[in-house]
mmCIF file of C-alpha atoms and ligand atoms in Angstrom:
data_model
loop_
_atom_site.group_PDB
_atom_site.id
_atom_site.type_symbol
_atom_site.label_atom_id
_atom_site.label_comp_id
_atom_site.label_asym_id
_atom_site.label_seq_id
_atom_site.Cartn_x
_atom_site.Cartn_y
_atom_site.Cartn_z
ATOM 1 C CA MET A 1 -35.484 81.291 -53.040
ATOM 2 C CA THR A 2 -34.999 84.588 -54.914
ATOM 3 C CA GLU A 3 -32.070 85.604 -57.305
ATOM 4 C CA PRO A 4 -29.471 87.702 -55.810
ATOM 5 C CA ALA A 5 -30.341 90.593 -58.433
ATOM 6 C CA ILE A 6 -33.929 90.521 -57.129
ATOM 7 C CA GLU A 7 -34.904 93.506 -54.607
ATOM 8 C CA ARG A 8 -38.269 92.695 -53.929
ATOM 9 C CA VAL A 9 -41.220 90.328 -55.071
ATOM 10 C CA LEU A 10 -43.780 92.276 -56.424
ATOM 11 C CA PHE A 11 -46.250 89.514 -57.472
ATOM 12 C CA THR A 12 -45.950 86.037 -56.070
ATOM 13 C CA GLU A 13 -46.621 83.144 -58.857
ATOM 14 C CA GLU A 14 -49.902 82.481 -57.075
ATOM 15 C CA GLN A 15 -51.066 85.947 -56.910
ATOM 16 C CA ILE A 16 -50.028 86.078 -61.059
ATOM 17 C CA HIS A 17 -52.100 83.057 -62.143
ATOM 18 C CA ALA A 18 -55.005 83.898 -59.572
ATOM 19 C CA ARG A 19 -55.220 87.180 -61.601
ATOM 20 C CA ILE A 20 -54.623 86.012 -64.750
ATOM 21 C CA ARG A 21 -57.481 83.412 -64.047
ATOM 22 C CA GLU A 22 -59.859 86.478 -63.526
ATOM 23 C CA VAL A 23 -58.807 88.114 -66.827
ATOM 24 C CA ALA A 24 -59.193 84.896 -68.498
ATOM 25 C CA ALA A 25 -62.983 85.169 -67.655
ATOM 26 C CA GLU A 26 -63.342 88.783 -68.205
ATOM 27 C CA ILE A 27 -62.281 87.841 -71.914
ATOM 28 C CA SER A 28 -64.425 84.617 -72.254
ATOM 29 C CA ALA A 29 -67.199 86.809 -71.349
ATOM 30 C CA LYS A 30 -66.444 89.663 -73.820
ATOM 31 C CA TYR A 31 -66.188 87.040 -76.456
ATOM 32 C CA ALA A 32 -68.702 84.710 -75.520
ATOM 33 C CA GLY A 33 -69.981 82.882 -78.852
ATOM 34 C CA ARG A 34 -67.437 83.830 -81.168
ATOM 35 C CA GLU A 35 -63.887 83.060 -82.009
ATOM 36 C CA LEU A 36 -60.686 84.756 -80.960
ATOM 37 C CA LYS A 37 -57.234 85.208 -82.018
ATOM 38 C CA LEU A 38 -54.776 86.105 -79.455
ATOM 39 C CA ILE A 39 -51.504 87.892 -80.967
ATOM 40 C CA GLY A 40 -48.356 87.423 -78.811
ATOM 41 C CA VAL A 41 -45.262 89.847 -79.223
ATOM 42 C CA LEU A 42 -41.961 87.818 -78.740
ATOM 43 C CA LYS A 43 -40.349 87.209 -76.632
ATOM 44 C CA GLY A 44 -41.952 88.915 -73.199
ATOM 45 C CA SER A 45 -45.380 87.865 -73.900
ATOM 46 C CA ILE A 46 -45.291 84.460 -74.432
ATOM 47 C CA PHE A 47 -45.310 83.069 -70.803
ATOM 48 C CA PHE A 48 -48.191 85.527 -70.066
ATOM 49 C CA LEU A 49 -50.153 84.410 -73.250
ATOM 50 C CA THR A 50 -49.998 80.613 -72.837
ATOM 51 C CA ALA A 51 -50.907 81.039 -69.316
ATOM 52 C CA LEU A 52 -54.176 83.103 -70.082
ATOM 53 C CA ALA A 53 -54.967 80.899 -73.212
ATOM 54 C CA ARG A 54 -55.165 77.841 -70.806
ATOM 55 C CA HIS A 55 -58.067 79.725 -69.102
ATOM 56 C CA ILE A 56 -60.118 81.333 -71.782
ATOM 57 C CA SER A 57 -63.007 79.316 -72.702
ATOM 58 C CA VAL A 58 -64.013 80.419 -76.212
ATOM 59 C CA PRO A 59 -62.231 78.938 -78.997
ATOM 60 C CA VAL A 60 -58.727 80.422 -79.565
ATOM 61 C CA ARG A 61 -56.328 80.806 -82.281
ATOM 62 C CA ILE A 62 -52.518 82.180 -81.413
ATOM 63 C CA ASP A 63 -50.256 83.755 -83.759
ATOM 64 C CA LEU A 64 -46.653 85.522 -82.704
ATOM 65 C CA LEU A 65 -44.855 88.634 -83.888
ATOM 66 C CA ALA A 66 -41.649 90.013 -83.047
ATOM 67 C CA ILE A 67 -40.540 93.252 -82.916
ATOM 68 C CA SER A 68 -36.845 95.027 -82.819
ATOM 69 C CA SER A 69 -36.507 98.550 -81.717
ATOM 70 C CA PHE A 70 -34.077 100.812 -83.316
ATOM 71 C CA GLY A 71 -32.619 101.190 -79.529
ATOM 72 C CA LYS A 72 -31.972 103.953 -77.181
ATOM 73 C CA GLY A 73 -31.359 106.656 -79.386
ATOM 74 C CA ALA A 74 -34.935 106.356 -80.890
ATOM 75 C CA PRO A 75 -37.306 104.865 -78.034
ATOM 76 C CA GLY A 76 -40.372 103.888 -79.443
ATOM 77 C CA VAL A 77 -39.328 103.523 -83.007
ATOM 78 C CA VAL A 78 -39.796 99.859 -83.585
ATOM 79 C CA ARG A 79 -40.342 97.493 -86.940
ATOM 80 C CA ILE A 80 -41.623 93.823 -87.432
ATOM 81 C CA ALA A 81 -38.717 91.613 -87.140
ATOM 82 C CA LYS A 82 -41.243 88.356 -87.655
ATOM 83 C CA ASP A 83 -44.757 88.763 -88.877
ATOM 84 C CA LEU A 84 -47.948 87.110 -88.455
ATOM 85 C CA ASP A 85 -48.159 83.714 -90.009
ATOM 86 C CA ASP A 86 -51.732 84.333 -90.966
ATOM 87 C CA PRO A 87 -53.848 87.499 -91.981
ATOM 88 C CA ILE A 88 -56.437 88.640 -89.292
ATOM 89 C CA GLY A 89 -59.034 90.066 -91.456
ATOM 90 C CA GLY A 90 -62.608 89.443 -90.323
ATOM 91 C CA GLU A 91 -61.388 88.301 -87.028
ATOM 92 C CA ASP A 92 -61.429 88.955 -83.505
ATOM 93 C CA VAL A 93 -58.175 90.056 -82.468
ATOM 94 C CA LEU A 94 -56.908 90.420 -78.819
ATOM 95 C CA LEU A 95 -53.044 91.792 -78.667
ATOM 96 C CA VAL A 96 -51.420 90.599 -75.667
ATOM 97 C CA GLU A 97 -48.701 92.623 -74.350
ATOM 98 C CA ASP A 98 -46.171 91.907 -71.298
ATOM 99 C CA ILE A 99 -45.876 95.430 -69.981
ATOM 100 C CA VAL A 100 -47.433 98.754 -71.620
ATOM 101 C CA ASP A 101 -45.037 101.403 -70.328
ATOM 102 C CA THR A 102 -44.716 104.597 -72.622
ATOM 103 C CA GLY A 103 -47.387 103.118 -74.994
ATOM 104 C CA LEU A 104 -45.080 103.861 -77.954
ATOM 105 C CA THR A 105 -44.601 99.937 -79.013
ATOM 106 C CA THR A 106 -48.360 99.294 -78.330
ATOM 107 C CA ARG A 107 -49.318 102.031 -80.566
ATOM 108 C CA TYR A 108 -47.597 101.197 -83.404
ATOM 109 C CA LEU A 109 -48.716 97.485 -83.194
ATOM 110 C CA LEU A 110 -52.584 98.348 -82.597
ATOM 111 C CA GLN A 111 -52.066 100.896 -85.792
ATOM 112 C CA THR A 112 -50.279 97.981 -87.567
ATOM 113 C CA LEU A 113 -52.925 95.227 -86.888
ATOM 114 C CA SER A 114 -56.150 97.594 -87.407
ATOM 115 C CA ALA A 115 -54.604 98.306 -90.857
ATOM 116 C CA ARG A 116 -55.104 94.761 -91.702
ATOM 117 C CA GLY A 117 -58.797 94.665 -91.198
ATOM 118 C CA PRO A 118 -59.782 92.921 -87.881
ATOM 119 C CA ARG A 119 -63.277 92.496 -86.924
ATOM 120 C CA SER A 120 -62.193 93.543 -83.433
ATOM 121 C CA LEU A 121 -58.823 94.764 -82.172
ATOM 122 C CA GLY A 122 -58.594 94.752 -78.147
ATOM 123 C CA LEU A 123 -55.741 94.878 -76.073
ATOM 124 C CA CYS A 124 -54.624 92.685 -72.677
ATOM 125 C CA THR A 125 -51.577 93.415 -70.869
ATOM 126 C CA LEU A 126 -50.013 91.633 -67.970
ATOM 127 C CA LEU A 127 -48.227 94.886 -66.571
ATOM 128 C CA ASP A 128 -49.403 98.396 -66.978
ATOM 129 C CA ARG A 129 -47.034 101.375 -65.737
ATOM 130 C CA THR A 130 -49.056 103.929 -66.532
ATOM 131 C CA ILE A 131 -46.698 106.694 -64.655
ATOM 132 C CA ARG A 132 -44.555 106.638 -67.763
ATOM 133 C CA ARG A 133 -47.315 106.727 -70.355
ATOM 134 C CA LEU A 134 -46.633 109.051 -73.196
ATOM 135 C CA ILE A 135 -49.079 107.758 -75.416
ATOM 136 C CA GLN A 136 -52.461 107.176 -74.218
ATOM 137 C CA VAL A 137 -53.498 103.349 -75.427
ATOM 138 C CA PRO A 138 -56.765 101.689 -75.021
ATOM 139 C CA ILE A 139 -55.901 99.040 -72.490
ATOM 140 C CA GLU A 140 -58.955 96.732 -72.091
ATOM 141 C CA PHE A 141 -57.826 93.853 -69.977
ATOM 142 C CA ARG A 142 -54.893 94.135 -67.486
ATOM 143 C CA CYS A 143 -53.592 92.140 -64.739
ATOM 144 C CA PHE A 144 -51.373 94.821 -62.544
ATOM 145 C CA GLU A 145 -50.569 98.172 -62.214
ATOM 146 C CA ILE A 146 -47.052 98.472 -61.054
ATOM 147 C CA PRO A 147 -44.774 101.391 -59.934
ATOM 148 C CA ASP A 148 -42.130 103.274 -61.733
ATOM 149 C CA ARG A 149 -39.230 100.408 -61.301
ATOM 150 C CA PHE A 150 -37.587 98.181 -63.832
ATOM 151 C CA VAL A 151 -39.228 94.496 -63.286
ATOM 152 C CA VAL A 152 -38.556 91.100 -64.542
ATOM 153 C CA GLY A 153 -39.576 87.848 -64.442
ATOM 154 C CA PHE A 154 -42.717 85.999 -65.947
ATOM 155 C CA GLY A 155 -41.498 86.554 -69.751
ATOM 156 C CA LEU A 156 -39.685 90.068 -68.540
ATOM 157 C CA ASP A 157 -36.112 90.129 -69.152
ATOM 158 C CA TYR A 158 -33.093 92.384 -68.299
ATOM 159 C CA LYS A 159 -30.374 91.581 -70.926
ATOM 160 C CA GLN A 160 -32.468 88.544 -72.061
ATOM 161 C CA LEU A 161 -32.155 87.263 -68.537
ATOM 162 C CA TYR A 162 -34.736 86.127 -65.685
ATOM 163 C CA ARG A 163 -37.947 85.716 -68.307
ATOM 164 C CA ASN A 164 -38.264 81.945 -66.700
ATOM 165 C CA LEU A 165 -38.867 83.527 -62.884
ATOM 166 C CA GLY A 166 -42.488 82.288 -61.700
ATOM 167 C CA TYR A 167 -42.850 85.598 -59.908
ATOM 168 C CA ILE A 168 -42.358 89.393 -61.270
ATOM 169 C CA ALA A 169 -39.733 91.143 -59.303
ATOM 170 C CA VAL A 170 -38.048 94.699 -58.883
ATOM 171 C CA LEU A 171 -34.332 93.948 -59.850
ATOM 172 C CA LYS A 172 -31.681 95.296 -57.603
ATOM 173 C CA ARG A 173 -30.734 99.056 -58.841
ATOM 174 C CA ASP A 174 -27.048 97.976 -59.509
ATOM 175 C CA SER A 175 -27.698 95.154 -61.571
HETATM 176 P P1 LIG B 1 -43.127 100.643 -74.693
HETATM 177 O O1 LIG B 1 -42.408 102.021 -73.578
HETATM 178 O O2 LIG B 1 -44.597 100.729 -73.860
HETATM 179 O O3 LIG B 1 -42.776 100.913 -75.579
HETATM 180 O O4 LIG B 1 -42.462 99.731 -73.937
HETATM 181 C C1 LIG B 1 -41.442 99.064 -74.741
HETATM 182 C C2 LIG B 1 -41.094 97.489 -74.247
HETATM 183 O O5 LIG B 1 -40.320 97.761 -73.422
HETATM 184 C C3 LIG B 1 -42.059 96.879 -73.778
HETATM 185 O O6 LIG B 1 -42.580 95.998 -74.578
HETATM 186 C C4 LIG B 1 -41.081 95.504 -72.624
HETATM 187 O O7 LIG B 1 -40.522 94.915 -73.675
HETATM 188 C C5 LIG B 1 -39.935 96.622 -72.525
HETATM 189 N N1 LIG B 1 -39.740 97.192 -71.011
HETATM 190 C C6 LIG B 1 -40.717 98.381 -70.558
HETATM 191 N N2 LIG B 1 -40.564 97.999 -69.059
HETATM 192 C C7 LIG B 1 -39.390 96.935 -68.953
HETATM 193 C C8 LIG B 1 -39.425 96.704 -67.380
HETATM 194 O O8 LIG B 1 -39.823 97.046 -66.075
HETATM 195 N N3 LIG B 1 -38.867 95.427 -67.626
HETATM 196 C C9 LIG B 1 -38.737 94.605 -68.531
HETATM 197 N N4 LIG B 1 -38.766 94.980 -69.974
HETATM 198 C C10 LIG B 1 -39.506 96.358 -70.159
#
């Protein structure tokens, strides 16, 4: 059963978990023999982060930050609303995003984190909508490329709803 506001399902729960396992294996191979800090961005990426972390085989630490944007008039202008709990200096850090769209938010986060002196800083995203990219960002691990439609589910929201859907879906245009 899908929600009435859903136009079509892009990725089922099974497809998402299968792909996350593959990406987690790539991450485990890359960081073999090291410890990894996963940094999630509230609230959207926490569903992806927890699913991913369960399948990573190297020791993992988790920290979270929250950002707030200045609204539609200033796209990509964001600030940190809740900072990380701990420093990241000298650590292998992987930024875990729900979606990279224009790339503006991700660029800001990568610049901010890189200024804190991690040993390495990588980027992993659940969804990649390259067609809307304004700023090139170095995505090292990604689960799915998506078309130019607004999507919800598996952490992604519309007006704070639908984050808890197990699947990822296109919302009806009139929702
Ligand atoms: P950016 O354009 O890459 O800076 O992405 C900004 C933020 O917009 C993302 O982190 C998401 O929180 C949100 N966003 C972008 N596209 C979608 C979507 O299709 N569904 C839900 N949220 C989205």
